[in-house]
PDB file of C-alpha atoms in Angstrom:
ATOM      1  CA  UNK A   1      -1.282  16.417  21.412  1.00  0.00           C
ATOM      2  CA  UNK A   2      -0.532  14.581  24.779  1.00  0.00           C
ATOM      3  CA  UNK A   3       1.443  11.541  22.759  1.00  0.00           C
ATOM      4  CA  UNK A   4       4.704  12.909  21.412  1.00  0.00           C
ATOM      5  CA  UNK A   5       6.307  10.994  18.795  1.00  0.00           C
ATOM      6  CA  UNK A   6      10.158  11.785  17.898  1.00  0.00           C
ATOM      7  CA  UNK A   7       9.840  10.776  14.577  1.00  0.00           C
ATOM      8  CA  UNK A   8      13.737  11.365  13.511  1.00  0.00           C
ATOM      9  CA  UNK A   9      13.868   8.140  16.936  1.00  0.00           C
ATOM     10  CA  UNK A  10      11.472   6.159  15.916  1.00  0.00           C
ATOM     11  CA  UNK A  11      12.814   5.983  11.905  1.00  0.00           C
ATOM     12  CA  UNK A  12      16.204   5.516  13.522  1.00  0.00           C
ATOM     13  CA  UNK A  13      14.175   2.002  15.936  1.00  0.00           C
ATOM     14  CA  UNK A  14      13.114   0.807  12.431  1.00  0.00           C
ATOM     15  CA  UNK A  15      15.887   0.899  10.218  1.00  0.00           C
ATOM     16  CA  UNK A  16      17.794  -0.411  12.756  1.00  0.00           C
ATOM     17  CA  UNK A  17      15.626  -3.015  13.368  1.00  0.00           C
ATOM     18  CA  UNK A  18      16.114  -3.921   9.326  1.00  0.00           C
ATOM     19  CA  UNK A  19      19.461  -3.462   9.351  1.00  0.00           C
ATOM     20  CA  UNK A  20      20.005  -6.658  12.109  1.00  0.00           C
ATOM     21  CA  UNK A  21      17.990  -8.440   8.973  1.00  0.00           C
ATOM     22  CA  UNK A  22      20.343  -7.810   6.702  1.00  0.00           C
ATOM     23  CA  UNK A  23      22.878 -10.667   8.080  1.00  0.00           C
ATOM     24  CA  UNK A  24      19.421 -12.968   7.747  1.00  0.00           C
ATOM     25  CA  UNK A  25      18.816 -11.771   3.949  1.00  0.00           C
ATOM     26  CA  UNK A  26      22.773 -12.806   3.326  1.00  0.00           C
ATOM     27  CA  UNK A  27      22.195 -15.793   5.056  1.00  0.00           C
ATOM     28  CA  UNK A  28      19.369 -16.890   2.790  1.00  0.00           C
ATOM     29  CA  UNK A  29      21.073 -15.587  -0.744  1.00  0.00           C
ATOM     30  CA  UNK A  30      23.362 -18.515   0.215  1.00  0.00           C
ATOM     31  CA  UNK A  31      21.080 -20.454   1.067  1.00  0.00           C
ATOM     32  CA  UNK A  32      19.584 -20.082  -2.026  1.00  0.00           C
ATOM     33  CA  UNK A  33      22.803 -20.836  -3.916  1.00  0.00           C
ATOM     34  CA  UNK A  34      23.689 -23.604  -2.137  1.00  0.00           C
ATOM     35  CA  UNK A  35      20.226 -25.925  -2.972  1.00  0.00           C
ATOM     36  CA  UNK A  36      18.411 -23.686  -5.487  1.00  0.00           C
ATOM     37  CA  UNK A  37      15.394 -22.692  -3.176  1.00  0.00           C
ATOM     38  CA  UNK A  38      14.658 -21.625   0.879  1.00  0.00           C
ATOM     39  CA  UNK A  39      14.952 -24.020   3.260  1.00  0.00           C
ATOM     40  CA  UNK A  40      14.018 -21.625   5.855  1.00  0.00           C
ATOM     41  CA  UNK A  41      11.843 -18.782   6.056  1.00  0.00           C
ATOM     42  CA  UNK A  42      13.155 -15.700   6.423  1.00  0.00           C
ATOM     43  CA  UNK A  43      11.974 -12.097   6.675  1.00  0.00           C
ATOM     44  CA  UNK A  44      12.745 -10.327   3.741  1.00  0.00           C
ATOM     45  CA  UNK A  45      13.980 -12.158   0.596  1.00  0.00           C
ATOM     46  CA  UNK A  46      16.278  -8.931   0.219  1.00  0.00           C
ATOM     47  CA  UNK A  47      17.867  -6.105   2.942  1.00  0.00           C
ATOM     48  CA  UNK A  48      16.144  -3.421   0.500  1.00  0.00           C
ATOM     49  CA  UNK A  49      13.702  -2.210   2.779  1.00  0.00           C
ATOM     50  CA  UNK A  50      13.016   1.296   5.022  1.00  0.00           C
ATOM     51  CA  UNK A  51      10.944   2.937   6.701  1.00  0.00           C
ATOM     52  CA  UNK A  52       9.112   6.156   4.148  1.00  0.00           C
ATOM     53  CA  UNK A  53       6.913   7.762   6.391  1.00  0.00           C
ATOM     54  CA  UNK A  54       5.808   8.107  10.234  1.00  0.00           C
ATOM     55  CA  UNK A  55       2.634  10.165  10.757  1.00  0.00           C
ATOM     56  CA  UNK A  56       0.178  10.449  13.522  1.00  0.00           C
ATOM     57  CA  UNK A  57      -3.081  10.050  13.075  1.00  0.00           C
ATOM     58  CA  UNK A  58      -5.289  12.723  15.221  1.00  0.00           C
ATOM     59  CA  UNK A  59      -3.337  11.525  18.598  1.00  0.00           C
ATOM     60  CA  UNK A  60      -4.851   7.792  18.901  1.00  0.00           C
ATOM     61  CA  UNK A  61      -2.946   6.075  16.227  1.00  0.00           C
ATOM     62  CA  UNK A  62       0.920   6.212  14.261  1.00  0.00           C
ATOM     63  CA  UNK A  63       0.954   4.854  10.693  1.00  0.00           C
ATOM     64  CA  UNK A  64       4.419   3.514   9.650  1.00  0.00           C
ATOM     65  CA  UNK A  65       5.413   3.296   5.950  1.00  0.00           C
ATOM     66  CA  UNK A  66       7.934   0.978   4.193  1.00  0.00           C
ATOM     67  CA  UNK A  67       9.681   0.961   1.226  1.00  0.00           C
ATOM     68  CA  UNK A  68      10.652  -2.305  -0.112  1.00  0.00           C
ATOM     69  CA  UNK A  69      12.714  -4.161  -3.319  1.00  0.00           C
ATOM     70  CA  UNK A  70      12.059  -7.285  -4.293  1.00  0.00           C
ATOM     71  CA  UNK A  71      14.633  -8.495  -7.029  1.00  0.00           C
ATOM     72  CA  UNK A  72      14.250 -11.869  -8.421  1.00  0.00           C
ATOM     73  CA  UNK A  73      16.000 -11.668 -11.498  1.00  0.00           C
ATOM     74  CA  UNK A  74      15.037 -10.300 -15.115  1.00  0.00           C
ATOM     75  CA  UNK A  75      15.525  -7.152 -15.788  1.00  0.00           C
ATOM     76  CA  UNK A  76      14.110  -5.678 -13.133  1.00  0.00           C
ATOM     77  CA  UNK A  77      13.215  -6.038  -9.151  1.00  0.00           C
ATOM     78  CA  UNK A  78       9.678  -5.037  -8.446  1.00  0.00           C
ATOM     79  CA  UNK A  79       9.210  -2.752  -5.822  1.00  0.00           C
ATOM     80  CA  UNK A  80       6.246  -2.625  -2.891  1.00  0.00           C
ATOM     81  CA  UNK A  81       4.563  -0.676  -0.167  1.00  0.00           C
ATOM     82  CA  UNK A  82       4.055  -1.463   3.562  1.00  0.00           C
ATOM     83  CA  UNK A  83       2.074   0.483   5.455  1.00  0.00           C
ATOM     84  CA  UNK A  84       1.286  -0.174   9.992  1.00  0.00           C
ATOM     85  CA  UNK A  85      -1.009   1.460  12.164  1.00  0.00           C
ATOM     86  CA  UNK A  86      -0.415   1.504  15.824  1.00  0.00           C
ATOM     87  CA  UNK A  87      -3.547   1.791  18.444  1.00  0.00           C
ATOM     88  CA  UNK A  88      -0.955   4.373  21.042  1.00  0.00           C
ATOM     89  CA  UNK A  89      -3.436   2.894  23.492  1.00  0.00           C
ATOM     90  CA  UNK A  90      -2.792   0.038  23.674  1.00  0.00           C
ATOM     91  CA  UNK A  91       0.923  -0.097  21.338  1.00  0.00           C
ATOM     92  CA  UNK A  92      -1.707  -3.349  19.004  1.00  0.00           C
ATOM     93  CA  UNK A  93      -0.913  -3.251  15.319  1.00  0.00           C
ATOM     94  CA  UNK A  94      -5.062  -2.331  14.048  1.00  0.00           C
ATOM     95  CA  UNK A  95      -5.539  -2.254  10.350  1.00  0.00           C
ATOM     96  CA  UNK A  96      -7.928   0.009   8.070  1.00  0.00           C
ATOM     97  CA  UNK A  97     -10.725  -2.295   8.866  1.00  0.00           C
ATOM     98  CA  UNK A  98     -11.168  -1.401  12.017  1.00  0.00           C
ATOM     99  CA  UNK A  99     -11.166   1.687  11.918  1.00  0.00           C
ATOM    100  CA  UNK A 100     -14.092   2.133   8.686  1.00  0.00           C
ATOM    101  CA  UNK A 101     -16.959   1.134   9.827  1.00  0.00           C
ATOM    102  CA  UNK A 102     -19.153   0.352   6.642  1.00  0.00           C
ATOM    103  CA  UNK A 103     -19.753  -2.291   3.975  1.00  0.00           C
ATOM    104  CA  UNK A 104     -17.486  -4.107   1.926  1.00  0.00           C
ATOM    105  CA  UNK A 105     -19.868  -3.315  -0.300  1.00  0.00           C
ATOM    106  CA  UNK A 106     -20.081   0.559   0.433  1.00  0.00           C
ATOM    107  CA  UNK A 107     -16.438   0.206  -0.047  1.00  0.00           C
ATOM    108  CA  UNK A 108     -15.848  -1.056  -3.144  1.00  0.00           C
ATOM    109  CA  UNK A 109     -17.737   1.655  -4.688  1.00  0.00           C
ATOM    110  CA  UNK A 110     -16.058   4.737  -3.753  1.00  0.00           C
ATOM    111  CA  UNK A 111     -13.652   2.786  -4.285  1.00  0.00           C
ATOM    112  CA  UNK A 112     -14.772   1.914  -7.882  1.00  0.00           C
ATOM    113  CA  UNK A 113     -16.530   5.858  -8.293  1.00  0.00           C
ATOM    114  CA  UNK A 114     -13.075   7.598  -7.262  1.00  0.00           C
ATOM    115  CA  UNK A 115     -10.706   4.763  -9.699  1.00  0.00           C
ATOM    116  CA  UNK A 116     -12.708   5.567 -12.384  1.00  0.00           C
ATOM    117  CA  UNK A 117     -12.648   9.117 -12.469  1.00  0.00           C
ATOM    118  CA  UNK A 118      -8.893   9.138 -11.127  1.00  0.00           C
ATOM    119  CA  UNK A 119      -8.605   6.447 -14.968  1.00  0.00           C
ATOM    120  CA  UNK A 120     -10.148   9.217 -16.735  1.00  0.00           C
ATOM    121  CA  UNK A 121      -8.235  12.279 -15.906  1.00  0.00           C
ATOM    122  CA  UNK A 122      -4.374  10.664 -15.611  1.00  0.00           C
ATOM    123  CA  UNK A 123      -4.710   8.277 -18.759  1.00  0.00           C
ATOM    124  CA  UNK A 124      -1.495   7.922 -19.205  1.00  0.00           C
ATOM    125  CA  UNK A 125      -0.938   6.079 -16.082  1.00  0.00           C
ATOM    126  CA  UNK A 126      -2.960   3.386 -16.460  1.00  0.00           C
ATOM    127  CA  UNK A 127      -3.327   0.474 -19.691  1.00  0.00           C
ATOM    128  CA  UNK A 128      -5.412   1.629 -22.123  1.00  0.00           C
ATOM    129  CA  UNK A 129      -9.051   0.189 -22.772  1.00  0.00           C
ATOM    130  CA  UNK A 130      -9.702  -3.542 -24.714  1.00  0.00           C
ATOM    131  CA  UNK A 131     -11.267  -1.561 -26.785  1.00  0.00           C
ATOM    132  CA  UNK A 132     -12.346   2.814 -26.708  1.00  0.00           C
ATOM    133  CA  UNK A 133     -14.899   2.372 -29.232  1.00  0.00           C
ATOM    134  CA  UNK A 134     -16.978   0.092 -27.226  1.00  0.00           C
ATOM    135  CA  UNK A 135     -19.490   2.511 -25.677  1.00  0.00           C
ATOM    136  CA  UNK A 136     -19.681   0.134 -22.900  1.00  0.00           C
ATOM    137  CA  UNK A 137     -15.571   0.428 -21.686  1.00  0.00           C
ATOM    138  CA  UNK A 138     -16.211   2.799 -18.932  1.00  0.00           C
ATOM    139  CA  UNK A 139     -18.521   0.664 -17.595  1.00  0.00           C
ATOM    140  CA  UNK A 140     -15.691  -2.212 -18.761  1.00  0.00           C
ATOM    141  CA  UNK A 141     -14.084  -0.541 -16.293  1.00  0.00           C
ATOM    142  CA  UNK A 142     -15.804   0.735 -13.148  1.00  0.00           C
ATOM    143  CA  UNK A 143     -16.624  -2.883 -12.875  1.00  0.00           C
ATOM    144  CA  UNK A 144     -13.097  -3.731 -12.619  1.00  0.00           C
ATOM    145  CA  UNK A 145     -11.939  -1.692  -9.794  1.00  0.00           C
ATOM    146  CA  UNK A 146     -15.340  -2.714  -8.477  1.00  0.00           C
ATOM    147  CA  UNK A 147     -14.759  -6.571  -8.241  1.00  0.00           C
ATOM    148  CA  UNK A 148     -10.698  -5.497  -7.394  1.00  0.00           C
ATOM    149  CA  UNK A 149     -11.785  -3.486  -4.345  1.00  0.00           C
ATOM    150  CA  UNK A 150     -11.767  -4.716  -1.044  1.00  0.00           C
ATOM    151  CA  UNK A 151     -11.278  -3.181   3.023  1.00  0.00           C
ATOM    152  CA  UNK A 152      -7.605  -5.016   3.144  1.00  0.00           C
ATOM    153  CA  UNK A 153      -6.474  -3.678  -0.417  1.00  0.00           C
ATOM    154  CA  UNK A 154      -3.215  -1.798  -0.055  1.00  0.00           C
ATOM    155  CA  UNK A 155      -4.313   2.034   1.196  1.00  0.00           C
ATOM    156  CA  UNK A 156      -2.682   4.735   3.977  1.00  0.00           C
ATOM    157  CA  UNK A 157      -3.920   7.438   5.132  1.00  0.00           C
ATOM    158  CA  UNK A 158      -2.356  11.199   4.129  1.00  0.00           C
ATOM    159  CA  UNK A 159      -3.994  14.674   5.962  1.00  0.00           C
ATOM    160  CA  UNK A 160      -7.991  14.563   4.951  1.00  0.00           C
ATOM    161  CA  UNK A 161      -7.828  11.667   2.787  1.00  0.00           C
ATOM    162  CA  UNK A 162      -6.970   7.503   2.409  1.00  0.00           C
ATOM    163  CA  UNK A 163      -5.116   7.291  -0.691  1.00  0.00           C
ATOM    164  CA  UNK A 164      -5.318   3.645  -2.138  1.00  0.00           C
ATOM    165  CA  UNK A 165      -2.298   2.168  -3.865  1.00  0.00           C
ATOM    166  CA  UNK A 166      -2.401   0.543  -7.257  1.00  0.00           C
ATOM    167  CA  UNK A 167       0.856  -1.796  -7.598  1.00  0.00           C
ATOM    168  CA  UNK A 168       2.965  -1.492 -10.463  1.00  0.00           C
ATOM    169  CA  UNK A 169       1.689  -3.863 -13.410  1.00  0.00           C
ATOM    170  CA  UNK A 170      -2.132  -3.684 -11.077  1.00  0.00           C
ATOM    171  CA  UNK A 171      -3.604  -1.081 -13.783  1.00  0.00           C
ATOM    172  CA  UNK A 172      -0.975   0.261 -15.152  1.00  0.00           C
ATOM    173  CA  UNK A 173       2.525  -0.617 -16.267  1.00  0.00           C
ATOM    174  CA  UNK A 174       5.853  -0.332 -14.315  1.00  0.00           C
ATOM    175  CA  UNK A 175       6.873   3.019 -15.521  1.00  0.00           C
ATOM    176  CA  UNK A 176       3.686   4.362 -14.189  1.00  0.00           C
ATOM    177  CA  UNK A 177       4.953   3.302 -10.822  1.00  0.00           C
ATOM    178  CA  UNK A 178       2.213   3.083  -8.356  1.00  0.00           C
ATOM    179  CA  UNK A 179      -1.023   4.585  -8.952  1.00  0.00           C
ATOM    180  CA  UNK A 180      -2.317   6.842  -5.912  1.00  0.00           C
ATOM    181  CA  UNK A 181      -6.661   7.430  -5.898  1.00  0.00           C
ATOM    182  CA  UNK A 182      -6.935   9.809  -2.951  1.00  0.00           C
ATOM    183  CA  UNK A 183     -10.707   9.161  -1.315  1.00  0.00           C
ATOM    184  CA  UNK A 184     -11.981  11.933   1.132  1.00  0.00           C
ATOM    185  CA  UNK A 185     -12.275  10.438   4.985  1.00  0.00           C
ATOM    186  CA  UNK A 186     -15.241  12.268   4.885  1.00  0.00           C
ATOM    187  CA  UNK A 187     -17.010   9.819   2.461  1.00  0.00           C
ATOM    188  CA  UNK A 188     -15.601   6.589   3.998  1.00  0.00           C
ATOM    189  CA  UNK A 189     -16.909   8.488   7.853  1.00  0.00           C
ATOM    190  CA  UNK A 190     -13.414   8.388   9.478  1.00  0.00           C
ATOM    191  CA  UNK A 191     -12.499  11.573  12.036  1.00  0.00           C
ATOM    192  CA  UNK A 192      -8.878  11.712  13.491  1.00  0.00           C
ATOM    193  CA  UNK A 193      -9.645  14.596  15.701  1.00  0.00           C
ATOM    194  CA  UNK A 194     -13.045  13.039  17.403  1.00  0.00           C
TER     195      UNK A 194
END
């Protein structure tokens, strides 16, 4: 398209932005050691965050993914992912909600359908049902996914899909990592090529 983005340059730019936060993170850690709490708000609790992906969505939007890792003590820290979408026309940040024209109810049903299917096909990733002998367990799971689904929930665009991302502990153990549920964009009425 007309908007060619140099992905390497962009990644370097964001990595540099994050590196500049290392000092803030160290200062915060020292504050914590001194006061036992963080008197000041700071951007990152650790400096362990980097750009993981840069993707053009058609020729109008740019999505940037970040991987981060928070450590507050204990056996392990908590990984997290963040995705930002920018309009290439205005350079403003936008969200999935700006691109999806359906209702919350429609969205939740679609997410629940695909999440239940993912559960049935990848049971090893998820927590086991409370009672597999309960003939209603699929309906209960569906309801859980339905209740948990919001337009603001974590997800990212990947090719022809919008991938719902469940964080560790959300529906599965820490060891399962992020559980990904791809939903075809056609089901969501989103087309970046228009």
